[in-house]
JSON list of C-alpha atoms in Angstrom, two decimals:
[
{"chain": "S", "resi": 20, "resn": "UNK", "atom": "CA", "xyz": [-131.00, -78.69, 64.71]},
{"chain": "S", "resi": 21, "resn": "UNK", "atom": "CA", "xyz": [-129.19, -81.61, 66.24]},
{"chain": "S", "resi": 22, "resn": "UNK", "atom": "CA", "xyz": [-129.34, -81.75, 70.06]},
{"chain": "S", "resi": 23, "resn": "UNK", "atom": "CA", "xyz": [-125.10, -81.16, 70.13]},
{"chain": "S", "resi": 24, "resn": "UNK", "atom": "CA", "xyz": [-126.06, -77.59, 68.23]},
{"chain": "S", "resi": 25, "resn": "UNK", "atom": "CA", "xyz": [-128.65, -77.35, 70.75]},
{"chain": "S", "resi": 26, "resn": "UNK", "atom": "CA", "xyz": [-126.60, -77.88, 73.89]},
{"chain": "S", "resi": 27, "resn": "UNK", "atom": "CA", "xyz": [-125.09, -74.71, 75.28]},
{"chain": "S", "resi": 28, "resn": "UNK", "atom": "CA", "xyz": [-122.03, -74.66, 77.33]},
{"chain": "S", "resi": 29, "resn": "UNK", "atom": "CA", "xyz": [-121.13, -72.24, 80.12]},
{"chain": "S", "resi": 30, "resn": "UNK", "atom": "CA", "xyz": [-117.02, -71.88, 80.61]},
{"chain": "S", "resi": 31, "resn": "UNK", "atom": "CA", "xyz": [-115.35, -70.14, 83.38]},
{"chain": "S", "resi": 32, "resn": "UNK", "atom": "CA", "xyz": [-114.39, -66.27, 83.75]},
{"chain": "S", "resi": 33, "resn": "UNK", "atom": "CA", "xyz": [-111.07, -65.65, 85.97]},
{"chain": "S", "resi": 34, "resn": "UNK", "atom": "CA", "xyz": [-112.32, -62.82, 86.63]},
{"chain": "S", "resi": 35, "resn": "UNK", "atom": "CA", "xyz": [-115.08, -64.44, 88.75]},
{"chain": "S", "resi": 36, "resn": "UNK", "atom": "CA", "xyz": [-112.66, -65.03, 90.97]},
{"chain": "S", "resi": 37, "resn": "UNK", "atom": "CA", "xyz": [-112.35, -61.60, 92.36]},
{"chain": "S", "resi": 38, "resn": "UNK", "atom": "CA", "xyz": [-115.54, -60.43, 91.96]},
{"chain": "S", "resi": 39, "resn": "UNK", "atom": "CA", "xyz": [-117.33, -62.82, 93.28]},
{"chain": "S", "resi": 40, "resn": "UNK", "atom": "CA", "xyz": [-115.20, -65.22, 95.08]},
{"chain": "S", "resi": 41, "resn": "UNK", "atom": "CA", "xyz": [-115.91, -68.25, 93.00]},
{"chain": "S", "resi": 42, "resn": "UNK", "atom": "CA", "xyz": [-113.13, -70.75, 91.77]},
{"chain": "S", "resi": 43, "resn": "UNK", "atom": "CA", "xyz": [-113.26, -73.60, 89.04]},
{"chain": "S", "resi": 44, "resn": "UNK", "atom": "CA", "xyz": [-113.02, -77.59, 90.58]},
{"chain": "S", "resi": 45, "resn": "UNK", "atom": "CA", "xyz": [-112.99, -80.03, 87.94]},
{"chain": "S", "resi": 46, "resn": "UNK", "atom": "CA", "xyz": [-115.31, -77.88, 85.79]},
{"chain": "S", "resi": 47, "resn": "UNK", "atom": "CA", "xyz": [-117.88, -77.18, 88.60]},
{"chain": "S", "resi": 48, "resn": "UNK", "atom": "CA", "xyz": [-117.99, -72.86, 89.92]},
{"chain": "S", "resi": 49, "resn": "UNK", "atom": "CA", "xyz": [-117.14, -73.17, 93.81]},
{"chain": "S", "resi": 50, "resn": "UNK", "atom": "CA", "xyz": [-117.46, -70.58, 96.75]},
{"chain": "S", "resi": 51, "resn": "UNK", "atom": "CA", "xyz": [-114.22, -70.08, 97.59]},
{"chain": "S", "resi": 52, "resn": "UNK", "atom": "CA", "xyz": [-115.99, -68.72, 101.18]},
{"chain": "S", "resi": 53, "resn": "UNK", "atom": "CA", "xyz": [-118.76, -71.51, 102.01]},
{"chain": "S", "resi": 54, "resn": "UNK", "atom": "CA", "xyz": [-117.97, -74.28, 98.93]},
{"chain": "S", "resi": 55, "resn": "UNK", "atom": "CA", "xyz": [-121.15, -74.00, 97.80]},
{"chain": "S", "resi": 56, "resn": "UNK", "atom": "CA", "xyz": [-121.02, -74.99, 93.76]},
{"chain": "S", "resi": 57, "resn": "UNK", "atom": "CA", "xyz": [-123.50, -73.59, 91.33]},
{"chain": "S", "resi": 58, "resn": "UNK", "atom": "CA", "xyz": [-125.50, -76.23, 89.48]},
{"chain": "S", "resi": 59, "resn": "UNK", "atom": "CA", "xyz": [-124.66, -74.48, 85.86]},
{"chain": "S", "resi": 60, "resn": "UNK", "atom": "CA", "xyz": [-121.78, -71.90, 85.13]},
{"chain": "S", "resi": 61, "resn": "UNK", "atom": "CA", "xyz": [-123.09, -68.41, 84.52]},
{"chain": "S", "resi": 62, "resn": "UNK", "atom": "CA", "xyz": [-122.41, -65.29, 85.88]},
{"chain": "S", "resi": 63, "resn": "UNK", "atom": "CA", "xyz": [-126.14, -64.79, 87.45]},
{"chain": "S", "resi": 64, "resn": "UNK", "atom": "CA", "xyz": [-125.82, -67.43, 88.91]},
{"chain": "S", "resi": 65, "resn": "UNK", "atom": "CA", "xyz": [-122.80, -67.04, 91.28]},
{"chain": "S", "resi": 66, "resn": "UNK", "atom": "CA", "xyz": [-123.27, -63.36, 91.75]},
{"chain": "S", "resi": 67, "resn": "UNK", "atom": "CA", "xyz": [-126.50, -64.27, 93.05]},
{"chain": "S", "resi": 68, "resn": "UNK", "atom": "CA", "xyz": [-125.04, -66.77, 95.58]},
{"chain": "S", "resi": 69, "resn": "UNK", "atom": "CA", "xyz": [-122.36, -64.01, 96.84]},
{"chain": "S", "resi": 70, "resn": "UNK", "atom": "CA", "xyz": [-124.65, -61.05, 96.99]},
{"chain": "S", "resi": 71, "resn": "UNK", "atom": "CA", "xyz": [-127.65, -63.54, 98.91]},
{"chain": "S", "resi": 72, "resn": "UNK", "atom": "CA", "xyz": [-125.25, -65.12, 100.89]},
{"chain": "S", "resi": 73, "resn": "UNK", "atom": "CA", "xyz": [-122.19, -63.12, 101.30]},
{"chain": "S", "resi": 74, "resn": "UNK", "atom": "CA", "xyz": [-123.19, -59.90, 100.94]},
{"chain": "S", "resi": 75, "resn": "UNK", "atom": "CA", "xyz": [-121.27, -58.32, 103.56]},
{"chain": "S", "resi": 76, "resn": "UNK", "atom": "CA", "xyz": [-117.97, -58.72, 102.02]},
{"chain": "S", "resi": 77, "resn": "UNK", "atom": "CA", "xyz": [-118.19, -56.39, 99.56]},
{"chain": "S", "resi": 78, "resn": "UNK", "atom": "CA", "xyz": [-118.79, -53.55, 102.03]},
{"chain": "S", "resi": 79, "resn": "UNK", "atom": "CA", "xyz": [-115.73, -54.58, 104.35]},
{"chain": "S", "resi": 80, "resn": "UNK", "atom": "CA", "xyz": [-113.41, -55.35, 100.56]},
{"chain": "S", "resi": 81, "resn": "UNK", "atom": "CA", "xyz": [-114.41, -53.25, 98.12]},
{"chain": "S", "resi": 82, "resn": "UNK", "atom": "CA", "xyz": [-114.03, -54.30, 94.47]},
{"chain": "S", "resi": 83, "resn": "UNK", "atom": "CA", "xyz": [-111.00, -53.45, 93.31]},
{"chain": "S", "resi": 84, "resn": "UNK", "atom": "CA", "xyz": [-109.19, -52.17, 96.82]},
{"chain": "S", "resi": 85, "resn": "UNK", "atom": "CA", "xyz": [-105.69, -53.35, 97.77]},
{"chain": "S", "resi": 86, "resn": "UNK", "atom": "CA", "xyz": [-107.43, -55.27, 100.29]},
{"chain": "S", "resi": 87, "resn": "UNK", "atom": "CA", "xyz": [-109.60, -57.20, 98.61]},
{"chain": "S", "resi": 88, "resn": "UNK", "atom": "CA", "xyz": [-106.50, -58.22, 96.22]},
{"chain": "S", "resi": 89, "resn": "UNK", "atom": "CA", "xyz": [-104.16, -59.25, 99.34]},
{"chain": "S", "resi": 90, "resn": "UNK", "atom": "CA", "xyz": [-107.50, -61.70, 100.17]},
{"chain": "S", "resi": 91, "resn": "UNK", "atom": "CA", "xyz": [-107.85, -62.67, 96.84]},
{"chain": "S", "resi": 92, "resn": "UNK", "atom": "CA", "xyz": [-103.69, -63.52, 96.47]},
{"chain": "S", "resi": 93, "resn": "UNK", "atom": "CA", "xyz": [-103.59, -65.51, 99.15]},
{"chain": "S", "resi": 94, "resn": "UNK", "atom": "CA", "xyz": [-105.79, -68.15, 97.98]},
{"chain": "S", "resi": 95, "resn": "UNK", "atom": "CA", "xyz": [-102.78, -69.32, 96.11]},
{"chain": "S", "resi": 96, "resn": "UNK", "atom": "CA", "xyz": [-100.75, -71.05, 98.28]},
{"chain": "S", "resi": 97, "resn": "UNK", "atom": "CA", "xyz": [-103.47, -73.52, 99.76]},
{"chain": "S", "resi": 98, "resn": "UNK", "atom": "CA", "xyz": [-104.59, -75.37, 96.69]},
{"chain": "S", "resi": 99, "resn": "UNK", "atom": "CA", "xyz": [-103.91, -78.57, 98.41]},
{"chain": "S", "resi": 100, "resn": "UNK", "atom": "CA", "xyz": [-104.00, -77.70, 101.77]},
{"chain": "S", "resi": 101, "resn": "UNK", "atom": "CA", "xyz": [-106.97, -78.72, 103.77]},
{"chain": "S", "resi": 102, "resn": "UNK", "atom": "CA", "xyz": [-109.29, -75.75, 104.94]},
{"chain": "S", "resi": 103, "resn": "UNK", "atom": "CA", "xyz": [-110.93, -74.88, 108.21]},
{"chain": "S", "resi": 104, "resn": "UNK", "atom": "CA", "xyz": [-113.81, -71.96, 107.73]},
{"chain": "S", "resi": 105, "resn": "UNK", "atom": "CA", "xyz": [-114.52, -69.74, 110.61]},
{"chain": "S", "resi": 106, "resn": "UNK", "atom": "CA", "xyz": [-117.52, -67.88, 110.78]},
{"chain": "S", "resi": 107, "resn": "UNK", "atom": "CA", "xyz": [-119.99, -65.98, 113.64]},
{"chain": "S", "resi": 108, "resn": "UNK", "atom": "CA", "xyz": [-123.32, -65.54, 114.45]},
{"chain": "S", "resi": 109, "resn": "UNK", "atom": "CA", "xyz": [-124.91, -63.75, 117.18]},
{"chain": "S", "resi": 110, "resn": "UNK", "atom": "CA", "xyz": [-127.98, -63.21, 118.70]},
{"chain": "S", "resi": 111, "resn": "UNK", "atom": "CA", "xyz": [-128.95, -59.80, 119.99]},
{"chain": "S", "resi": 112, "resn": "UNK", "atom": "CA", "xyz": [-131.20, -58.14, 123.01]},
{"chain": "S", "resi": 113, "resn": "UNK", "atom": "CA", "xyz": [-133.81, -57.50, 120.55]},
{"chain": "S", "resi": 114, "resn": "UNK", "atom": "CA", "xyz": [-133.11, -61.39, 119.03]},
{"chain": "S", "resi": 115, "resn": "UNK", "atom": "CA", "xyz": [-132.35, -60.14, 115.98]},
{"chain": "S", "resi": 116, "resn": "UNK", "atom": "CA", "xyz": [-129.40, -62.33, 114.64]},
{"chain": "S", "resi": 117, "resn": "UNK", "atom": "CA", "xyz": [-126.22, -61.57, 112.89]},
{"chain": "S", "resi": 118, "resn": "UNK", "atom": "CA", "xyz": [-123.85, -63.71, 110.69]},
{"chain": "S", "resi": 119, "resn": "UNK", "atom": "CA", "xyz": [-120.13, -63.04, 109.62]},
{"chain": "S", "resi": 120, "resn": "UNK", "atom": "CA", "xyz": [-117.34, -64.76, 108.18]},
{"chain": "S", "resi": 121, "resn": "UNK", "atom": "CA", "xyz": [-114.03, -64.67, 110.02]},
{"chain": "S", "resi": 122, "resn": "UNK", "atom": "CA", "xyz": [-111.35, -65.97, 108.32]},
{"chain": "S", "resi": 123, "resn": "UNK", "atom": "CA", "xyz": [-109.99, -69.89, 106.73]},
{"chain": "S", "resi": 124, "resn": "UNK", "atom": "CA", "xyz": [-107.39, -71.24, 108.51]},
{"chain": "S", "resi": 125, "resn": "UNK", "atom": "CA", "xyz": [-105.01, -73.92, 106.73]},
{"chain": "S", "resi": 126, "resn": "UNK", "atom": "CA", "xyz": [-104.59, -77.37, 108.29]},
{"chain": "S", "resi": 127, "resn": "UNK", "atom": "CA", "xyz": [-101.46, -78.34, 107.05]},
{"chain": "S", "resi": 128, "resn": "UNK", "atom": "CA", "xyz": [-100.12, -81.07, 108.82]},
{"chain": "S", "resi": 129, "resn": "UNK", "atom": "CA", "xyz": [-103.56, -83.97, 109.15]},
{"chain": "S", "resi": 130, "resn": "UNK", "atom": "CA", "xyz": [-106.96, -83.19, 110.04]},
{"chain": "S", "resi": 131, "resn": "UNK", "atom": "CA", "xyz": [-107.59, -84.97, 113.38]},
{"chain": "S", "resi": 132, "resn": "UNK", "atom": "CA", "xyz": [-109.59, -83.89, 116.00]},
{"chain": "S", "resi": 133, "resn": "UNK", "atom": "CA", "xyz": [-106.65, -82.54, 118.09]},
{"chain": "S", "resi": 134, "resn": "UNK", "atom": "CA", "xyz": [-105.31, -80.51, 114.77]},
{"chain": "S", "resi": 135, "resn": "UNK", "atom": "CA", "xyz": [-108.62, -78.91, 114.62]},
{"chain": "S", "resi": 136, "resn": "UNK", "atom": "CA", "xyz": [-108.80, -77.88, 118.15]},
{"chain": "S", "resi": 137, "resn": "UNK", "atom": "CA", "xyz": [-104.80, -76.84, 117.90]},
{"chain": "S", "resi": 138, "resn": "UNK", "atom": "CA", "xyz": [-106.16, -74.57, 114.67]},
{"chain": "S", "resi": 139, "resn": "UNK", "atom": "CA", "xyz": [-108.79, -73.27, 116.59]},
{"chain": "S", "resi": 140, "resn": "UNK", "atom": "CA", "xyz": [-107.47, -72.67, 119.95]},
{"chain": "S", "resi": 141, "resn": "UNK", "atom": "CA", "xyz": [-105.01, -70.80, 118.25]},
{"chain": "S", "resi": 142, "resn": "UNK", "atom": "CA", "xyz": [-106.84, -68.42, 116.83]},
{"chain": "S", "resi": 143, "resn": "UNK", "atom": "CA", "xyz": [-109.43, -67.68, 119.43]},
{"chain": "S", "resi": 144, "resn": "UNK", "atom": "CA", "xyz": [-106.11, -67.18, 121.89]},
{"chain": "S", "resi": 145, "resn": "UNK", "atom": "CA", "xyz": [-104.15, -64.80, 119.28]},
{"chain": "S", "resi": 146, "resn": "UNK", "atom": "CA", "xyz": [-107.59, -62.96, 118.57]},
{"chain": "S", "resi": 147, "resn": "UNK", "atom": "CA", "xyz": [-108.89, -62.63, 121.51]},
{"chain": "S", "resi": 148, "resn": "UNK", "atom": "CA", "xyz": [-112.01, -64.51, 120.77]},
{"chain": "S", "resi": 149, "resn": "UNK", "atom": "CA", "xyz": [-114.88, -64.36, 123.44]},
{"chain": "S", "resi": 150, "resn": "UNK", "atom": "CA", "xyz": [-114.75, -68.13, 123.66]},
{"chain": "S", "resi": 151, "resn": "UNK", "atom": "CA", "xyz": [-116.63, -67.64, 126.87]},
{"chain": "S", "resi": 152, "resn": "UNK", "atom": "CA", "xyz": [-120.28, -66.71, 125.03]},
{"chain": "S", "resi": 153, "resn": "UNK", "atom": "CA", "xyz": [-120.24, -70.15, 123.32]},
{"chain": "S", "resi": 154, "resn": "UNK", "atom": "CA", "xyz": [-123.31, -71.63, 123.55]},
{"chain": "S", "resi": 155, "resn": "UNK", "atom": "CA", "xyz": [-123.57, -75.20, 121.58]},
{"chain": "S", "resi": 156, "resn": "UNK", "atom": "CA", "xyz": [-121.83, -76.89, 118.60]},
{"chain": "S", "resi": 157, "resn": "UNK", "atom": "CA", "xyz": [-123.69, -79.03, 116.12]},
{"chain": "S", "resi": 158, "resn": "UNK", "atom": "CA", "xyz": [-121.39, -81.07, 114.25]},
{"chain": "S", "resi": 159, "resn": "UNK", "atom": "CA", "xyz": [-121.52, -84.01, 110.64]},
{"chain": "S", "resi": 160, "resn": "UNK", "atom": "CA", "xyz": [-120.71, -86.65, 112.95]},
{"chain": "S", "resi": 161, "resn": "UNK", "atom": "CA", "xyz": [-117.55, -87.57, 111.45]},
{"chain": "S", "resi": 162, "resn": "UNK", "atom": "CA", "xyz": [-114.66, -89.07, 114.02]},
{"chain": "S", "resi": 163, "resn": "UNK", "atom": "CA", "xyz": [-112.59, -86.09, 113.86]},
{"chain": "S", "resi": 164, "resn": "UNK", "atom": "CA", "xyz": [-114.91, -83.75, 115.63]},
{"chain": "S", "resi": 165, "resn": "UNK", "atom": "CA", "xyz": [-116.95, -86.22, 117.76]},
{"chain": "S", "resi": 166, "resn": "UNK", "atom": "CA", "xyz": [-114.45, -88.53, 118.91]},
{"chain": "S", "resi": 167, "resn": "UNK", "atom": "CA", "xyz": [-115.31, -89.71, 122.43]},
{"chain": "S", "resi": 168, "resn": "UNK", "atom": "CA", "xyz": [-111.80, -89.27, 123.27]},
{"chain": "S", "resi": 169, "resn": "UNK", "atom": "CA", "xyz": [-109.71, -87.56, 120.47]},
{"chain": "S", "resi": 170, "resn": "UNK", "atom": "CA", "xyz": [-112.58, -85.70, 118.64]},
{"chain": "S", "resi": 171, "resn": "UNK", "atom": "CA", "xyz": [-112.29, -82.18, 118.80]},
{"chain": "S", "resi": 172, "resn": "UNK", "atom": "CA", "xyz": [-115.43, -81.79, 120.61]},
{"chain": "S", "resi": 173, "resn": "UNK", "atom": "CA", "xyz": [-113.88, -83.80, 123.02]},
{"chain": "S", "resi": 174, "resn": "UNK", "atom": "CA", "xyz": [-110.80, -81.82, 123.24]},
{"chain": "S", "resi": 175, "resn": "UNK", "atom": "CA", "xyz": [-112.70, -78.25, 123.62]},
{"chain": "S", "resi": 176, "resn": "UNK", "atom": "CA", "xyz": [-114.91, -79.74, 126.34]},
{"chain": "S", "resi": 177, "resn": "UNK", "atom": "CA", "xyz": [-111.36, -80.69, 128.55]},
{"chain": "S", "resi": 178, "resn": "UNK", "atom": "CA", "xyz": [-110.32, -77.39, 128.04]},
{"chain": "S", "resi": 179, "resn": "UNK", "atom": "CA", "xyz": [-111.32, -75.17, 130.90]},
{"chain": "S", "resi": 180, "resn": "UNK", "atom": "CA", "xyz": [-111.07, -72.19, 128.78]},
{"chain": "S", "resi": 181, "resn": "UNK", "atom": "CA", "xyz": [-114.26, -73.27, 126.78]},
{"chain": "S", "resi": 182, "resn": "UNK", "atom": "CA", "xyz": [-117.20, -73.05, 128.56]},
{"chain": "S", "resi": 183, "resn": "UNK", "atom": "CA", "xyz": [-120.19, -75.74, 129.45]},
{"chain": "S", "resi": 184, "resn": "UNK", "atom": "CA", "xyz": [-121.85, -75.57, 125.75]},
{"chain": "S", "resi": 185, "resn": "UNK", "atom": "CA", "xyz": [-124.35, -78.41, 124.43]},
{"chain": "S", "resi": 186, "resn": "UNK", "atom": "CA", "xyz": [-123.69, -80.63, 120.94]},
{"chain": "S", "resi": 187, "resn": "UNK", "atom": "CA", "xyz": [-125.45, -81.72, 118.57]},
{"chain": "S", "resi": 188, "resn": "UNK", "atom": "CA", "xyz": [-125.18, -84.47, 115.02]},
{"chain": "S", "resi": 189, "resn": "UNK", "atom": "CA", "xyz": [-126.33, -83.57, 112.07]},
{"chain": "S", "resi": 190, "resn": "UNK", "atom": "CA", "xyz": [-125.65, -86.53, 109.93]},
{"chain": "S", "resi": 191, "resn": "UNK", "atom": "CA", "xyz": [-126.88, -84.79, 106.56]},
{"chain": "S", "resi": 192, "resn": "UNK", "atom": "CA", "xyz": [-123.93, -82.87, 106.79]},
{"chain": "S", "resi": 193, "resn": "UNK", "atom": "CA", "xyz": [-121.52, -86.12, 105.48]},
{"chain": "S", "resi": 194, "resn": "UNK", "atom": "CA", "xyz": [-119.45, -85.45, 102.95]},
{"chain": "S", "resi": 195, "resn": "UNK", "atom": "CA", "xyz": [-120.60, -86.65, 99.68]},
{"chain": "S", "resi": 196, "resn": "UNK", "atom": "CA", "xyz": [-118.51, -88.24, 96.84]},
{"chain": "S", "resi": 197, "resn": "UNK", "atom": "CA", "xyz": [-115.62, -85.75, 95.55]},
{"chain": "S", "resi": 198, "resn": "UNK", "atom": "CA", "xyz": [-116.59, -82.91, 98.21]},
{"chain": "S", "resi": 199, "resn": "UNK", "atom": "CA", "xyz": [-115.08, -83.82, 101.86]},
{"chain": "S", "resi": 200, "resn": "UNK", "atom": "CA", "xyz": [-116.72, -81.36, 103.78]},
{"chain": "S", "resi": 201, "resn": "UNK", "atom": "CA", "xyz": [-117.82, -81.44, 107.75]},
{"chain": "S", "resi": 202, "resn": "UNK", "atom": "CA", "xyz": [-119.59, -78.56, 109.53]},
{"chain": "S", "resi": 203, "resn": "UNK", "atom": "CA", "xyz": [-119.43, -77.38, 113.03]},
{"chain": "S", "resi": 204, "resn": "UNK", "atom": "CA", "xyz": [-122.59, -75.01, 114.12]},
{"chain": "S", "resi": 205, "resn": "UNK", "atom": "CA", "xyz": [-122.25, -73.64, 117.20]},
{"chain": "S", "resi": 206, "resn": "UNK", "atom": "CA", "xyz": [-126.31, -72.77, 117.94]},
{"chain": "S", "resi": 207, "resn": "UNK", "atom": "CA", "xyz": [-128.22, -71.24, 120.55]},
{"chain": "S", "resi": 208, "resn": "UNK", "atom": "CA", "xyz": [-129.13, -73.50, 123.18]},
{"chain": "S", "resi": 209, "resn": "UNK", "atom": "CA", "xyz": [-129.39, -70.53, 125.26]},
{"chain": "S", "resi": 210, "resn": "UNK", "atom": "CA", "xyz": [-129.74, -66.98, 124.58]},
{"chain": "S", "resi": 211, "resn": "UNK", "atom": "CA", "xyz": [-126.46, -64.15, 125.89]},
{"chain": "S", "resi": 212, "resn": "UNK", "atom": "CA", "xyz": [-126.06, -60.98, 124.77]},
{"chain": "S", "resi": 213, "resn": "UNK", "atom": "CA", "xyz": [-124.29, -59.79, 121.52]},
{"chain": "S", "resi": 214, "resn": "UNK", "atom": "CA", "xyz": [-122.32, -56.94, 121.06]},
{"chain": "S", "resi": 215, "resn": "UNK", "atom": "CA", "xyz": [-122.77, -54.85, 117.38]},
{"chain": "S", "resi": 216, "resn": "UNK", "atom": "CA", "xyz": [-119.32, -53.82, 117.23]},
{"chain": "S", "resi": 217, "resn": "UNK", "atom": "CA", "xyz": [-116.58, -53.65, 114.56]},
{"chain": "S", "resi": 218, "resn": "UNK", "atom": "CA", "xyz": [-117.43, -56.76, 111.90]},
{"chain": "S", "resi": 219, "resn": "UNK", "atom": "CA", "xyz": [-115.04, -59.68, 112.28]},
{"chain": "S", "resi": 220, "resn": "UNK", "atom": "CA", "xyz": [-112.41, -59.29, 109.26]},
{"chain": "S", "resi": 221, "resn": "UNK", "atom": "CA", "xyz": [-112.94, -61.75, 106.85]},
{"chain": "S", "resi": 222, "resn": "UNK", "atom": "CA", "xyz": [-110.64, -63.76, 104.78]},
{"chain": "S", "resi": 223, "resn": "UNK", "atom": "CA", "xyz": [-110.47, -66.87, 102.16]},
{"chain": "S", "resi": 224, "resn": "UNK", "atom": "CA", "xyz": [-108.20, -68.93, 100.60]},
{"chain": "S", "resi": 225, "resn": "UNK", "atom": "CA", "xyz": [-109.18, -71.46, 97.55]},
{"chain": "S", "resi": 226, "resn": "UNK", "atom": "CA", "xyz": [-110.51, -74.75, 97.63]},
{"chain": "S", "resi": 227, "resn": "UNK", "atom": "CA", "xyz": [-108.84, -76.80, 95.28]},
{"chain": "S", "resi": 228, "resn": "UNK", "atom": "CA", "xyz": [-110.24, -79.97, 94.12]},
{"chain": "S", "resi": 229, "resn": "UNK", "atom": "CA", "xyz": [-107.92, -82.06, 96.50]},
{"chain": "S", "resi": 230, "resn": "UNK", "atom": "CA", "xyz": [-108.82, -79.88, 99.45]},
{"chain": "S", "resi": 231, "resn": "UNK", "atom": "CA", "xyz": [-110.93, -80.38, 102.90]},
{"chain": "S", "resi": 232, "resn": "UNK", "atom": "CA", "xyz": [-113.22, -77.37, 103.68]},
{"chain": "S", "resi": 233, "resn": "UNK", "atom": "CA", "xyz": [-114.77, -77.92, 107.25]},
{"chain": "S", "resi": 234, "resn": "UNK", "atom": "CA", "xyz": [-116.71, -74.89, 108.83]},
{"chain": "S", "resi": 235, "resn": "UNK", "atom": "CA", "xyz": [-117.16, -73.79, 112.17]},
{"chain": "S", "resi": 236, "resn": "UNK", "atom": "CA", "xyz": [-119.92, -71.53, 113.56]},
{"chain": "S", "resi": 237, "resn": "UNK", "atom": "CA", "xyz": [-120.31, -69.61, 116.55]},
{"chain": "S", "resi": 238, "resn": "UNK", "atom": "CA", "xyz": [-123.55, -68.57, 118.50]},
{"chain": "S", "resi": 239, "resn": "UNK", "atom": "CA", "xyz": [-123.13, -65.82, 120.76]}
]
């Protein structure tokens, strides 16, 4: 048997979209939540990414709710639009930690360090966010968050709204060839108290293969 008869090919279900929050970039199965891809195509695979790594999304969108549609919908309007992931984690009395994904916020205009912060401030302002509890930020190193002057570390630490919080590079965080990605991690330099209410509401839009996904993690 030639090695072409041999050679099996995995292809993309739409419906993998829904269930399991995975897209299809230039023929590569991509976390529409973190951007993780999956080195081959099949359906183990990626439902064993969301229910290791994500597993708390079913339980607040059921498969098949209304809910979970309106989440899934609105992924279609930011195929070119640059991404900014929000997620939490938390540290408890007992130091037992917690992690959550918040929501992705378009960037739609550039993605400077002062449209960051704008995105952000936003939504910790219109939320309600305890802002206050932040403890540290580790960041890729790229300009646009550690800017001396105009990186959005910069801008959060001239706010007096944010507190004094330490931050770190992590320089294997660079974006690689065909994925621009950066990372913010907001880590515990310190330990404060968590509280275990209500779980953040979570919500996604699609990477497309034009898109910016940069994440940003709090430690409470």
């Amino acid at each position: 048997m030639s090695s072409a008869k041999r050679r099996k090919t995995y292809a993309f279900h739409e419906e993998w979209e829904t269930d399991f929050l995975f897209t299809n970039v230039n023929d590569k199965c991509v976390c529409l939540i973190c951007g993780f891809s999956v080195a081959v195509g099949k359906r183990c695979n990626v439902q064993r990414h969301f229910v290791s790594v994500h597993g708390n999304f079913s339980h607040e969108f059921p498969t098949g709710s209304n809910l979970r549609k309106e989440k899934c919908d609105e992924s279609v309007d930011a195929s070119d639009t640059a991404q900014l992931a929000l997620f939490v984690r938390m540290v408890f009395e007992d130091f037992s930690t917690k992690e959550e994904f918040l929501t992705l916020l378009p960037l739609k205009t550039s993605t400077r360090g002062i449209d960051i912060y704008n995105v952000v401030k936003g939504y910790v302002v219109d939320k309600k966010f305890p802002i206050r509890k932040l403890v540290s930020i580790t960041s890729d190193g790229a300009p646009a968050m550690t800017g001396r002057h105009n990186g959005f570390i910069a801008h959060c630490k001239a706010d007096p709204d944010f507190p004094k919080f330490l931050n770190y590079h992590y320089n294997q965080l660079h974006s690689t060839k065909g994925k621009a990605t950066s990372e913010l991690q907001i880590v515990p330099g310190g330990m404060r108290r968590g509280s275990r209410g209500s779980s953040p509401s979570y919500g996604h839009q699609v990477v497309k293969s034009r898109s910016k996904t940069q994440q940003l993690w709090f430690w409470f």
